[in-house]
Amino acid sequence: MTDQKIAPSGEERLKSRRMRYLRFCAIGYAIAAAVGVASGFLSDQFESGAIAGWVIVALWVLAVAGFAWFSVEYFRRVDELEIAHQLWAGTIALYVYLFGAPSIWFFEDIGLLIGVPHYAIYLVTGATFILVYGWRRLGLR
């Protein structure tokens, strides 16, 4: 009779759920970083002729499938408030991209800008997402 298990409190369940979520994200981040490093190595191997192009394509398909699986699992684990924060951040980042990229193309076409690299647009869009997401998470609405 003294071996009865006491159900965890709401705070304990929330803490456990949050730790599982953070662990899942950390593992996903580590895998994504490893895929990034591997893609750099494999692109060098392809350029030197050590591996065939189909290997790169097959590994890319595998990486996209892994990303899709991670995304589905992520949205199974996350709550509606987190999704709302990401929706706001994603929408504003998309607006920045949809306004910024054509603006840059326009200024390049008329000669006011010369050769803005595409990764700069990518980085600004990602930075916008991170800033807006942080702004929402901190409650600075």
mmCIF file of N, CA and C in Angstrom:
data_model
loop_
_atom_site.group_PDB
_atom_site.id
_atom_site.type_symbol
_atom_site.label_atom_id
_atom_site.label_comp_id
_atom_site.label_asym_id
_atom_site.label_seq_id
_atom_site.Cartn_x
_atom_site.Cartn_y
_atom_site.Cartn_z
ATOM 1 N N MET A 1 0.797 -1.189 0.000
ATOM 2 C CA MET A 1 0.000 0.000 0.000
ATOM 3 C C MET A 1 0.847 1.264 0.000
ATOM 4 N N THR A 2 2.045 1.184 0.492
ATOM 5 C CA THR A 2 2.865 2.389 0.547
ATOM 6 C C THR A 2 3.549 2.672 -0.794
ATOM 7 N N ASP A 3 3.398 1.772 -1.771
ATOM 8 C CA ASP A 3 4.035 1.957 -3.069
ATOM 9 C C ASP A 3 3.116 2.626 -4.084
ATOM 10 N N GLN A 4 2.166 3.381 -3.627
ATOM 11 C CA GLN A 4 1.254 4.052 -4.553
ATOM 12 C C GLN A 4 1.991 5.169 -5.278
ATOM 13 N N LYS A 5 1.730 5.241 -6.576
ATOM 14 C CA LYS A 5 2.352 6.293 -7.369
ATOM 15 C C LYS A 5 1.448 7.517 -7.337
ATOM 16 N N ILE A 6 2.076 8.644 -7.094
ATOM 17 C CA ILE A 6 1.341 9.903 -7.056
ATOM 18 C C ILE A 6 1.450 10.531 -8.438
ATOM 19 N N ALA A 7 0.338 10.931 -8.992
ATOM 20 C CA ALA A 7 0.337 11.567 -10.308
ATOM 21 C C ALA A 7 1.117 12.875 -10.238
ATOM 22 N N PRO A 8 1.908 13.140 -11.285
ATOM 23 C CA PRO A 8 2.676 14.390 -11.277
ATOM 24 C C PRO A 8 1.746 15.608 -11.336
ATOM 25 N N SER A 9 2.206 16.676 -10.753
ATOM 26 C CA SER A 9 1.413 17.906 -10.761
ATOM 27 C C SER A 9 1.418 18.509 -12.171
ATOM 28 N N GLY A 10 0.586 19.492 -12.381
ATOM 29 C CA GLY A 10 0.534 20.165 -13.671
ATOM 30 C C GLY A 10 1.845 20.828 -14.013
ATOM 31 N N GLU A 11 2.487 21.413 -13.006
ATOM 32 C CA GLU A 11 3.779 22.061 -13.241
ATOM 33 C C GLU A 11 4.841 21.044 -13.640
ATOM 34 N N GLU A 12 4.829 19.881 -13.002
ATOM 35 C CA GLU A 12 5.801 18.845 -13.340
ATOM 36 C C GLU A 12 5.567 18.313 -14.750
ATOM 37 N N ARG A 13 4.294 18.128 -15.118
ATOM 38 C CA ARG A 13 3.976 17.663 -16.472
ATOM 39 C C ARG A 13 4.392 18.699 -17.514
ATOM 40 N N LEU A 14 4.161 19.976 -17.234
ATOM 41 C CA LEU A 14 4.554 21.037 -18.155
ATOM 42 C C LEU A 14 6.069 21.085 -18.314
ATOM 43 N N LYS A 15 6.779 20.972 -17.197
ATOM 44 C CA LYS A 15 8.242 20.993 -17.241
ATOM 45 C C LYS A 15 8.772 19.798 -18.044
ATOM 46 N N SER A 16 8.193 18.631 -17.824
ATOM 47 C CA SER A 16 8.609 17.435 -18.549
ATOM 48 C C SER A 16 8.325 17.583 -20.047
ATOM 49 N N ARG A 17 7.147 18.099 -20.367
ATOM 50 C CA ARG A 17 6.785 18.295 -21.770
ATOM 51 C C ARG A 17 7.716 19.305 -22.428
ATOM 52 N N ARG A 18 8.028 20.380 -21.732
ATOM 53 C CA ARG A 18 8.913 21.406 -22.268
ATOM 54 C C ARG A 18 10.318 20.854 -22.500
ATOM 55 N N MET A 19 10.804 20.041 -21.576
ATOM 56 C CA MET A 19 12.140 19.457 -21.731
ATOM 57 C C MET A 19 12.175 18.488 -22.921
ATOM 58 N N ARG A 20 11.115 17.691 -23.112
ATOM 59 C CA ARG A 20 11.053 16.791 -24.269
ATOM 60 C C ARG A 20 11.055 17.596 -25.568
ATOM 61 N N TYR A 21 10.300 18.695 -25.563
ATOM 62 C CA TYR A 21 10.233 19.570 -26.731
ATOM 63 C C TYR A 21 11.606 20.174 -27.038
ATOM 64 N N LEU A 22 12.272 20.706 -26.025
ATOM 65 C CA LEU A 22 13.599 21.306 -26.225
ATOM 66 C C LEU A 22 14.624 20.271 -26.673
ATOM 67 N N ARG A 23 14.544 19.074 -26.110
ATOM 68 C CA ARG A 23 15.456 17.995 -26.507
ATOM 69 C C ARG A 23 15.220 17.623 -27.980
ATOM 70 N N PHE A 24 13.952 17.529 -28.383
ATOM 71 C CA PHE A 24 13.604 17.224 -29.767
ATOM 72 C C PHE A 24 14.172 18.294 -30.702
ATOM 73 N N CYS A 25 14.011 19.562 -30.335
ATOM 74 C CA CYS A 25 14.528 20.661 -31.161
ATOM 75 C C CYS A 25 16.052 20.637 -31.216
ATOM 76 N N ALA A 26 16.700 20.374 -30.097
ATOM 77 C CA ALA A 26 18.163 20.333 -30.066
ATOM 78 C C ALA A 26 18.698 19.202 -30.941
ATOM 79 N N ILE A 27 18.066 18.044 -30.884
ATOM 80 C CA ILE A 27 18.487 16.919 -31.728
ATOM 81 C C ILE A 27 18.274 17.271 -33.198
ATOM 82 N N GLY A 28 17.142 17.884 -33.505
ATOM 83 C CA GLY A 28 16.876 18.308 -34.881
ATOM 84 C C GLY A 28 17.900 19.313 -35.370
ATOM 85 N N TYR A 29 18.260 20.263 -34.506
ATOM 86 C CA TYR A 29 19.269 21.264 -34.865
ATOM 87 C C TYR A 29 20.620 20.592 -35.119
ATOM 88 N N ALA A 30 20.998 19.655 -34.265
ATOM 89 C CA ALA A 30 22.283 18.967 -34.425
ATOM 90 C C ALA A 30 22.310 18.170 -35.732
ATOM 91 N N ILE A 31 21.213 17.506 -36.040
ATOM 92 C CA ILE A 31 21.146 16.745 -37.292
ATOM 93 C C ILE A 31 21.213 17.689 -38.485
ATOM 94 N N ALA A 32 20.490 18.813 -38.428
ATOM 95 C CA ALA A 32 20.523 19.777 -39.530
ATOM 96 C C ALA A 32 21.929 20.334 -39.718
ATOM 97 N N ALA A 33 22.634 20.611 -38.629
ATOM 98 C CA ALA A 33 24.012 21.110 -38.728
ATOM 99 C C ALA A 33 24.913 20.052 -39.368
ATOM 100 N N ALA A 34 24.733 18.794 -38.980
ATOM 101 C CA ALA A 34 25.533 17.710 -39.563
ATOM 102 C C ALA A 34 25.238 17.561 -41.056
ATOM 103 N N VAL A 35 23.977 17.692 -41.430
ATOM 104 C CA VAL A 35 23.613 17.626 -42.855
ATOM 105 C C VAL A 35 24.252 18.792 -43.611
ATOM 106 N N GLY A 36 24.283 19.978 -43.002
ATOM 107 C CA GLY A 36 24.931 21.121 -43.639
ATOM 108 C C GLY A 36 26.411 20.892 -43.863
ATOM 109 N N VAL A 37 27.086 20.375 -42.858
ATOM 110 C CA VAL A 37 28.519 20.086 -42.994
ATOM 111 C C VAL A 37 28.733 19.010 -44.054
ATOM 112 N N ALA A 38 27.908 17.963 -44.013
ATOM 113 C CA ALA A 38 28.033 16.878 -44.994
ATOM 114 C C ALA A 38 27.774 17.381 -46.407
ATOM 115 N N SER A 39 26.814 18.286 -46.570
ATOM 116 C CA SER A 39 26.527 18.792 -47.912
ATOM 117 C C SER A 39 27.714 19.580 -48.465
ATOM 118 N N GLY A 40 28.389 20.333 -47.621
ATOM 119 C CA GLY A 40 29.591 21.037 -48.064
ATOM 120 C C GLY A 40 30.683 20.071 -48.484
ATOM 121 N N PHE A 41 30.893 19.043 -47.683
ATOM 122 C CA PHE A 41 31.904 18.034 -48.008
ATOM 123 C C PHE A 41 31.550 17.310 -49.302
ATOM 124 N N LEU A 42 30.281 16.901 -49.423
ATOM 125 C CA LEU A 42 29.866 16.157 -50.605
ATOM 126 C C LEU A 42 29.889 17.014 -51.867
ATOM 127 N N SER A 43 29.604 18.310 -51.741
ATOM 128 C CA SER A 43 29.686 19.169 -52.927
ATOM 129 C C SER A 43 31.128 19.275 -53.406
ATOM 130 N N ASP A 44 32.074 19.322 -52.477
ATOM 131 C CA ASP A 44 33.487 19.318 -52.862
ATOM 132 C C ASP A 44 33.861 18.001 -53.546
ATOM 133 N N GLN A 45 33.329 16.897 -53.017
ATOM 134 C CA GLN A 45 33.592 15.583 -53.623
ATOM 135 C C GLN A 45 33.023 15.497 -55.032
ATOM 136 N N PHE A 46 31.817 16.058 -55.214
ATOM 137 C CA PHE A 46 31.204 16.064 -56.544
ATOM 138 C C PHE A 46 32.002 16.917 -57.519
ATOM 139 N N GLU A 47 32.416 18.105 -57.075
ATOM 140 C CA GLU A 47 33.172 18.998 -57.953
ATOM 141 C C GLU A 47 34.518 18.409 -58.354
ATOM 142 N N SER A 48 35.101 17.583 -57.483
ATOM 143 C CA SER A 48 36.377 16.945 -57.826
ATOM 144 C C SER A 48 36.179 15.660 -58.628
ATOM 145 N N GLY A 49 34.922 15.233 -58.808
ATOM 146 C CA GLY A 49 34.635 14.043 -59.597
ATOM 147 C C GLY A 49 34.675 12.756 -58.807
ATOM 148 N N ALA A 50 34.764 12.840 -57.482
ATOM 149 C CA ALA A 50 34.861 11.634 -56.657
ATOM 150 C C ALA A 50 33.527 10.916 -56.502
ATOM 151 N N ILE A 51 32.420 11.640 -56.592
ATOM 152 C CA ILE A 51 31.101 10.999 -56.507
ATOM 153 C C ILE A 51 30.212 11.510 -57.639
ATOM 154 N N ALA A 52 29.222 10.686 -57.984
ATOM 155 C CA ALA A 52 28.324 11.015 -59.092
ATOM 156 C C ALA A 52 27.225 11.967 -58.627
ATOM 157 N N GLY A 53 26.637 12.669 -59.583
ATOM 158 C CA GLY A 53 25.574 13.619 -59.287
ATOM 159 C C GLY A 53 24.342 12.972 -58.694
ATOM 160 N N TRP A 54 24.047 11.722 -59.088
ATOM 161 C CA TRP A 54 22.854 11.063 -58.557
ATOM 162 C C TRP A 54 22.961 10.839 -57.052
ATOM 163 N N VAL A 55 24.166 10.706 -56.546
ATOM 164 C CA VAL A 55 24.360 10.536 -55.101
ATOM 165 C C VAL A 55 23.935 11.821 -54.380
ATOM 166 N N ILE A 56 24.330 12.950 -54.928
ATOM 167 C CA ILE A 56 23.941 14.241 -54.341
ATOM 168 C C ILE A 56 22.426 14.382 -54.361
ATOM 169 N N VAL A 57 21.800 14.066 -55.490
ATOM 170 C CA VAL A 57 20.349 14.180 -55.616
ATOM 171 C C VAL A 57 19.650 13.240 -54.632
ATOM 172 N N ALA A 58 20.123 12.003 -54.528
ATOM 173 C CA ALA A 58 19.512 11.031 -53.612
ATOM 174 C C ALA A 58 19.630 11.504 -52.158
ATOM 175 N N LEU A 59 20.779 12.037 -51.789
ATOM 176 C CA LEU A 59 20.957 12.527 -50.421
ATOM 177 C C LEU A 59 20.123 13.779 -50.169
ATOM 178 N N TRP A 60 19.958 14.612 -51.196
ATOM 179 C CA TRP A 60 19.101 15.799 -51.071
ATOM 180 C C TRP A 60 17.659 15.368 -50.835
ATOM 181 N N VAL A 61 17.180 14.371 -51.585
ATOM 182 C CA VAL A 61 15.814 13.862 -51.392
ATOM 183 C C VAL A 61 15.674 13.316 -49.972
ATOM 184 N N LEU A 62 16.661 12.613 -49.498
ATOM 185 C CA LEU A 62 16.637 12.089 -48.128
ATOM 186 C C LEU A 62 16.590 13.229 -47.113
ATOM 187 N N ALA A 63 17.356 14.277 -47.335
ATOM 188 C CA ALA A 63 17.358 15.429 -46.418
ATOM 189 C C ALA A 63 16.003 16.130 -46.426
ATOM 190 N N VAL A 64 15.393 16.305 -47.595
ATOM 191 C CA VAL A 64 14.078 16.937 -47.677
ATOM 192 C C VAL A 64 13.032 16.066 -46.972
ATOM 193 N N ALA A 65 13.103 14.761 -47.157
ATOM 194 C CA ALA A 65 12.168 13.858 -46.472
ATOM 195 C C ALA A 65 12.362 13.944 -44.958
ATOM 196 N N GLY A 66 13.599 14.021 -44.504
ATOM 197 C CA GLY A 66 13.871 14.173 -43.075
ATOM 198 C C GLY A 66 13.331 15.480 -42.533
ATOM 199 N N PHE A 67 13.488 16.552 -43.299
ATOM 200 C CA PHE A 67 12.951 17.847 -42.889
ATOM 201 C C PHE A 67 11.424 17.794 -42.801
ATOM 202 N N ALA A 68 10.794 17.155 -43.777
ATOM 203 C CA ALA A 68 9.329 17.028 -43.765
ATOM 204 C C ALA A 68 8.881 16.233 -42.537
ATOM 205 N N TRP A 69 9.578 15.123 -42.239
ATOM 206 C CA TRP A 69 9.224 14.325 -41.064
ATOM 207 C C TRP A 69 9.391 15.156 -39.789
ATOM 208 N N PHE A 70 10.499 15.866 -39.679
ATOM 209 C CA PHE A 70 10.740 16.699 -38.502
ATOM 210 C C PHE A 70 9.632 17.734 -38.349
ATOM 211 N N SER A 71 9.222 18.341 -39.455
ATOM 212 C CA SER A 71 8.179 19.371 -39.400
ATOM 213 C C SER A 71 6.863 18.803 -38.886
ATOM 214 N N VAL A 72 6.486 17.635 -39.388
ATOM 215 C CA VAL A 72 5.242 16.998 -38.929
ATOM 216 C C VAL A 72 5.334 16.688 -37.437
ATOM 217 N N GLU A 73 6.439 16.099 -37.021
ATOM 218 C CA GLU A 73 6.612 15.769 -35.603
ATOM 219 C C GLU A 73 6.649 17.029 -34.743
ATOM 220 N N TYR A 74 7.275 18.072 -35.255
ATOM 221 C CA TYR A 74 7.351 19.325 -34.516
ATOM 222 C C TYR A 74 5.944 19.854 -34.235
ATOM 223 N N PHE A 75 5.106 19.888 -35.257
ATOM 224 C CA PHE A 75 3.765 20.439 -35.074
ATOM 225 C C PHE A 75 2.871 19.530 -34.248
ATOM 226 N N ARG A 76 3.242 18.289 -34.076
ATOM 227 C CA ARG A 76 2.517 17.414 -33.151
ATOM 228 C C ARG A 76 2.873 17.726 -31.698
ATOM 229 N N ARG A 77 4.042 18.268 -31.492
ATOM 230 C CA ARG A 77 4.542 18.497 -30.138
ATOM 231 C C ARG A 77 4.311 19.909 -29.618
ATOM 232 N N VAL A 78 4.074 20.852 -30.498
ATOM 233 C CA VAL A 78 4.035 22.251 -30.119
ATOM 234 C C VAL A 78 2.593 22.681 -29.819
ATOM 235 N N ASP A 79 2.436 23.694 -28.955
ATOM 236 C CA ASP A 79 1.092 24.149 -28.601
ATOM 237 C C ASP A 79 0.630 25.275 -29.519
ATOM 238 N N GLU A 80 -0.640 25.640 -29.368
ATOM 239 C CA GLU A 80 -1.241 26.624 -30.273
ATOM 240 C C GLU A 80 -0.660 28.027 -30.098
ATOM 241 N N LEU A 81 -0.177 28.360 -28.929
ATOM 242 C CA LEU A 81 0.426 29.672 -28.729
ATOM 243 C C LEU A 81 1.743 29.779 -29.492
ATOM 244 N N GLU A 82 2.519 28.724 -29.451
ATOM 245 C CA GLU A 82 3.778 28.687 -30.203
ATOM 246 C C GLU A 82 3.505 28.798 -31.706
ATOM 247 N N ILE A 83 2.490 28.108 -32.166
ATOM 248 C CA ILE A 83 2.131 28.182 -33.582
ATOM 249 C C ILE A 83 1.707 29.606 -33.944
ATOM 250 N N ALA A 84 0.971 30.257 -33.059
ATOM 251 C CA ALA A 84 0.552 31.642 -33.322
ATOM 252 C C ALA A 84 1.766 32.561 -33.430
ATOM 253 N N HIS A 85 2.747 32.394 -32.543
ATOM 254 C CA HIS A 85 3.967 33.210 -32.617
ATOM 255 C C HIS A 85 4.678 32.983 -33.949
ATOM 256 N N GLN A 86 4.777 31.728 -34.337
ATOM 257 C CA GLN A 86 5.457 31.413 -35.587
ATOM 258 C C GLN A 86 4.666 31.898 -36.797
ATOM 259 N N LEU A 87 3.348 31.867 -36.708
ATOM 260 C CA LEU A 87 2.526 32.371 -37.802
ATOM 261 C C LEU A 87 2.764 33.861 -38.014
ATOM 262 N N TRP A 88 2.773 34.612 -36.924
ATOM 263 C CA TRP A 88 3.061 36.049 -37.030
ATOM 264 C C TRP A 88 4.449 36.275 -37.621
ATOM 265 N N ALA A 89 5.438 35.593 -37.078
ATOM 266 C CA ALA A 89 6.812 35.791 -37.539
ATOM 267 C C ALA A 89 6.962 35.374 -39.001
ATOM 268 N N GLY A 90 6.379 34.239 -39.363
ATOM 269 C CA GLY A 90 6.475 33.770 -40.738
ATOM 270 C C GLY A 90 5.779 34.701 -41.719
ATOM 271 N N THR A 91 4.634 35.224 -41.318
ATOM 272 C CA THR A 91 3.900 36.144 -42.195
ATOM 273 C C THR A 91 4.691 37.421 -42.429
ATOM 274 N N ILE A 92 5.228 38.002 -41.384
ATOM 275 C CA ILE A 92 5.991 39.246 -41.538
ATOM 276 C C ILE A 92 7.283 38.991 -42.311
ATOM 277 N N ALA A 93 7.945 37.869 -42.061
ATOM 278 C CA ALA A 93 9.155 37.538 -42.819
ATOM 279 C C ALA A 93 8.827 37.343 -44.301
ATOM 280 N N LEU A 94 7.692 36.725 -44.585
ATOM 281 C CA LEU A 94 7.274 36.561 -45.975
ATOM 282 C C LEU A 94 7.018 37.919 -46.626
ATOM 283 N N TYR A 95 6.378 38.825 -45.896
ATOM 284 C CA TYR A 95 6.158 40.177 -46.421
ATOM 285 C C TYR A 95 7.490 40.866 -46.730
ATOM 286 N N VAL A 96 8.452 40.726 -45.849
ATOM 287 C CA VAL A 96 9.769 41.325 -46.091
ATOM 288 C C VAL A 96 10.368 40.760 -47.371
ATOM 289 N N TYR A 97 10.271 39.450 -47.545
ATOM 290 C CA TYR A 97 10.813 38.828 -48.756
ATOM 291 C C TYR A 97 10.051 39.274 -49.998
ATOM 292 N N LEU A 98 8.711 39.232 -49.924
ATOM 293 C CA LEU A 98 7.897 39.574 -51.092
ATOM 294 C C LEU A 98 8.045 41.037 -51.498
ATOM 295 N N PHE A 99 8.344 41.902 -50.564
ATOM 296 C CA PHE A 99 8.589 43.307 -50.877
ATOM 297 C C PHE A 99 10.066 43.545 -51.203
ATOM 298 N N GLY A 100 10.943 42.919 -50.452
ATOM 299 C CA GLY A 100 12.375 43.185 -50.582
ATOM 300 C C GLY A 100 13.001 42.646 -51.858
ATOM 301 N N ALA A 101 12.698 41.399 -52.212
ATOM 302 C CA ALA A 101 13.332 40.805 -53.395
ATOM 303 C C ALA A 101 12.977 41.566 -54.671
ATOM 304 N N PRO A 102 11.698 41.841 -54.952
ATOM 305 C CA PRO A 102 11.402 42.618 -56.163
ATOM 306 C C PRO A 102 11.976 44.036 -56.120
ATOM 307 N N SER A 103 12.053 44.628 -54.927
ATOM 308 C CA SER A 103 12.651 45.957 -54.815
ATOM 309 C C SER A 103 14.123 45.918 -55.205
ATOM 310 N N ILE A 104 14.823 44.911 -54.733
ATOM 311 C CA ILE A 104 16.239 44.767 -55.088
ATOM 312 C C ILE A 104 16.384 44.527 -56.584
ATOM 313 N N TRP A 105 15.542 43.663 -57.152
ATOM 314 C CA TRP A 105 15.602 43.412 -58.597
ATOM 315 C C TRP A 105 15.354 44.700 -59.374
ATOM 316 N N PHE A 106 14.383 45.500 -58.912
ATOM 317 C CA PHE A 106 14.076 46.772 -59.568
ATOM 318 C C PHE A 106 15.291 47.698 -59.551
ATOM 319 N N PHE A 107 15.900 47.863 -58.371
ATOM 320 C CA PHE A 107 17.048 48.760 -58.267
ATOM 321 C C PHE A 107 18.263 48.224 -59.028
ATOM 322 N N GLU A 108 18.391 46.896 -59.136
ATOM 323 C CA GLU A 108 19.455 46.331 -59.963
ATOM 324 C C GLU A 108 19.193 46.616 -61.441
ATOM 325 N N ASP A 109 17.925 46.471 -61.854
ATOM 326 C CA ASP A 109 17.574 46.700 -63.263
ATOM 327 C C ASP A 109 17.834 48.141 -63.694
ATOM 328 N N ILE A 110 17.598 49.106 -62.816
ATOM 329 C CA ILE A 110 17.802 50.502 -63.208
ATOM 330 C C ILE A 110 19.224 50.993 -62.901
ATOM 331 N N GLY A 111 20.034 50.119 -62.297
ATOM 332 C CA GLY A 111 21.435 50.440 -62.094
ATOM 333 C C GLY A 111 21.801 51.096 -60.775
ATOM 334 N N LEU A 112 20.872 51.181 -59.839
ATOM 335 C CA LEU A 112 21.192 51.778 -58.537
ATOM 336 C C LEU A 112 21.859 50.787 -57.585
ATOM 337 N N LEU A 113 21.672 49.501 -57.815
ATOM 338 C CA LEU A 113 22.342 48.454 -57.038
ATOM 339 C C LEU A 113 23.071 47.542 -58.015
ATOM 340 N N ILE A 114 24.161 46.987 -57.549
ATOM 341 C CA ILE A 114 24.910 46.072 -58.409
ATOM 342 C C ILE A 114 25.103 44.752 -57.678
ATOM 343 N N GLY A 115 24.524 43.715 -58.218
ATOM 344 C CA GLY A 115 24.777 42.345 -57.773
ATOM 345 C C GLY A 115 24.557 42.045 -56.304
ATOM 346 N N VAL A 116 23.369 42.271 -55.787
ATOM 347 C CA VAL A 116 23.064 41.873 -54.412
ATOM 348 C C VAL A 116 22.975 40.344 -54.382
ATOM 349 N N PRO A 117 23.761 39.693 -53.547
ATOM 350 C CA PRO A 117 23.716 38.234 -53.521
ATOM 351 C C PRO A 117 22.391 37.722 -52.948
ATOM 352 N N HIS A 118 21.913 36.630 -53.503
ATOM 353 C CA HIS A 118 20.635 36.067 -53.065
ATOM 354 C C HIS A 118 20.669 35.625 -51.608
ATOM 355 N N TYR A 119 21.824 35.195 -51.142
ATOM 356 C CA TYR A 119 21.887 34.767 -49.747
ATOM 357 C C TYR A 119 21.652 35.925 -48.787
ATOM 358 N N ALA A 120 21.920 37.154 -49.233
ATOM 359 C CA ALA A 120 21.646 38.317 -48.374
ATOM 360 C C ALA A 120 20.148 38.455 -48.151
ATOM 361 N N ILE A 121 19.361 38.259 -49.205
ATOM 362 C CA ILE A 121 17.900 38.301 -49.080
ATOM 363 C C ILE A 121 17.435 37.178 -48.158
ATOM 364 N N TYR A 122 18.019 36.012 -48.320
ATOM 365 C CA TYR A 122 17.703 34.850 -47.488
ATOM 366 C C TYR A 122 17.994 35.143 -46.015
ATOM 367 N N LEU A 123 19.158 35.713 -45.750
ATOM 368 C CA LEU A 123 19.548 36.010 -44.369
ATOM 369 C C LEU A 123 18.672 37.101 -43.751
ATOM 370 N N VAL A 124 18.322 38.120 -44.522
ATOM 371 C CA VAL A 124 17.445 39.177 -44.001
ATOM 372 C C VAL A 124 16.063 38.611 -43.685
ATOM 373 N N THR A 125 15.564 37.742 -44.549
ATOM 374 C CA THR A 125 14.259 37.114 -44.301
ATOM 375 C C THR A 125 14.310 36.272 -43.023
ATOM 376 N N GLY A 126 15.361 35.468 -42.868
ATOM 377 C CA GLY A 126 15.501 34.655 -41.662
ATOM 378 C C GLY A 126 15.681 35.496 -40.411
ATOM 379 N N ALA A 127 16.460 36.552 -40.508
ATOM 380 C CA ALA A 127 16.649 37.445 -39.353
ATOM 381 C C ALA A 127 15.344 38.121 -38.970
ATOM 382 N N THR A 128 14.547 38.492 -39.972
ATOM 383 C CA THR A 128 13.239 39.092 -39.690
ATOM 384 C C THR A 128 12.367 38.115 -38.923
ATOM 385 N N PHE A 129 12.342 36.853 -39.362
ATOM 386 C CA PHE A 129 11.562 35.840 -38.662
ATOM 387 C C PHE A 129 12.003 35.731 -37.212
ATOM 388 N N ILE A 130 13.299 35.637 -36.990
ATOM 389 C CA ILE A 130 13.825 35.464 -35.631
ATOM 390 C C ILE A 130 13.499 36.678 -34.760
ATOM 391 N N LEU A 131 13.662 37.867 -35.301
ATOM 392 C CA LEU A 131 13.370 39.078 -34.521
ATOM 393 C C LEU A 131 11.886 39.186 -34.169
ATOM 394 N N VAL A 132 11.019 38.946 -35.140
ATOM 395 C CA VAL A 132 9.578 39.041 -34.871
ATOM 396 C C VAL A 132 9.146 37.934 -33.913
ATOM 397 N N TYR A 133 9.687 36.735 -34.089
ATOM 398 C CA TYR A 133 9.357 35.631 -33.191
ATOM 399 C C TYR A 133 9.778 35.977 -31.754
ATOM 400 N N GLY A 134 10.993 36.485 -31.591
ATOM 401 C CA GLY A 134 11.457 36.879 -30.258
ATOM 402 C C GLY A 134 10.606 37.989 -29.676
ATOM 403 N N TRP A 135 10.225 38.942 -30.494
ATOM 404 C CA TRP A 135 9.370 40.040 -30.084
ATOM 405 C C TRP A 135 8.032 39.499 -29.571
ATOM 406 N N ARG A 136 7.447 38.544 -30.294
ATOM 407 C CA ARG A 136 6.177 37.941 -29.862
ATOM 408 C C ARG A 136 6.351 37.119 -28.582
ATOM 409 N N ARG A 137 7.423 36.345 -28.499
ATOM 410 C CA ARG A 137 7.655 35.498 -27.318
ATOM 411 C C ARG A 137 7.858 36.335 -26.065
ATOM 412 N N LEU A 138 8.462 37.496 -26.215
ATOM 413 C CA LEU A 138 8.686 38.371 -25.069
ATOM 414 C C LEU A 138 7.438 39.161 -24.704
ATOM 415 N N GLY A 139 6.400 39.019 -25.501
ATOM 416 C CA GLY A 139 5.130 39.705 -25.197
ATOM 417 C C GLY A 139 5.149 41.177 -25.542
ATOM 418 N N LEU A 140 5.987 41.589 -26.464
ATOM 419 C CA LEU A 140 6.105 42.996 -26.832
ATOM 420 C C LEU A 140 5.195 43.295 -28.032
ATOM 421 N N ARG A 141 3.918 43.022 -27.886
ATOM 422 C CA ARG A 141 2.985 43.179 -29.011
ATOM 423 C C ARG A 141 2.490 44.561 -29.148
#
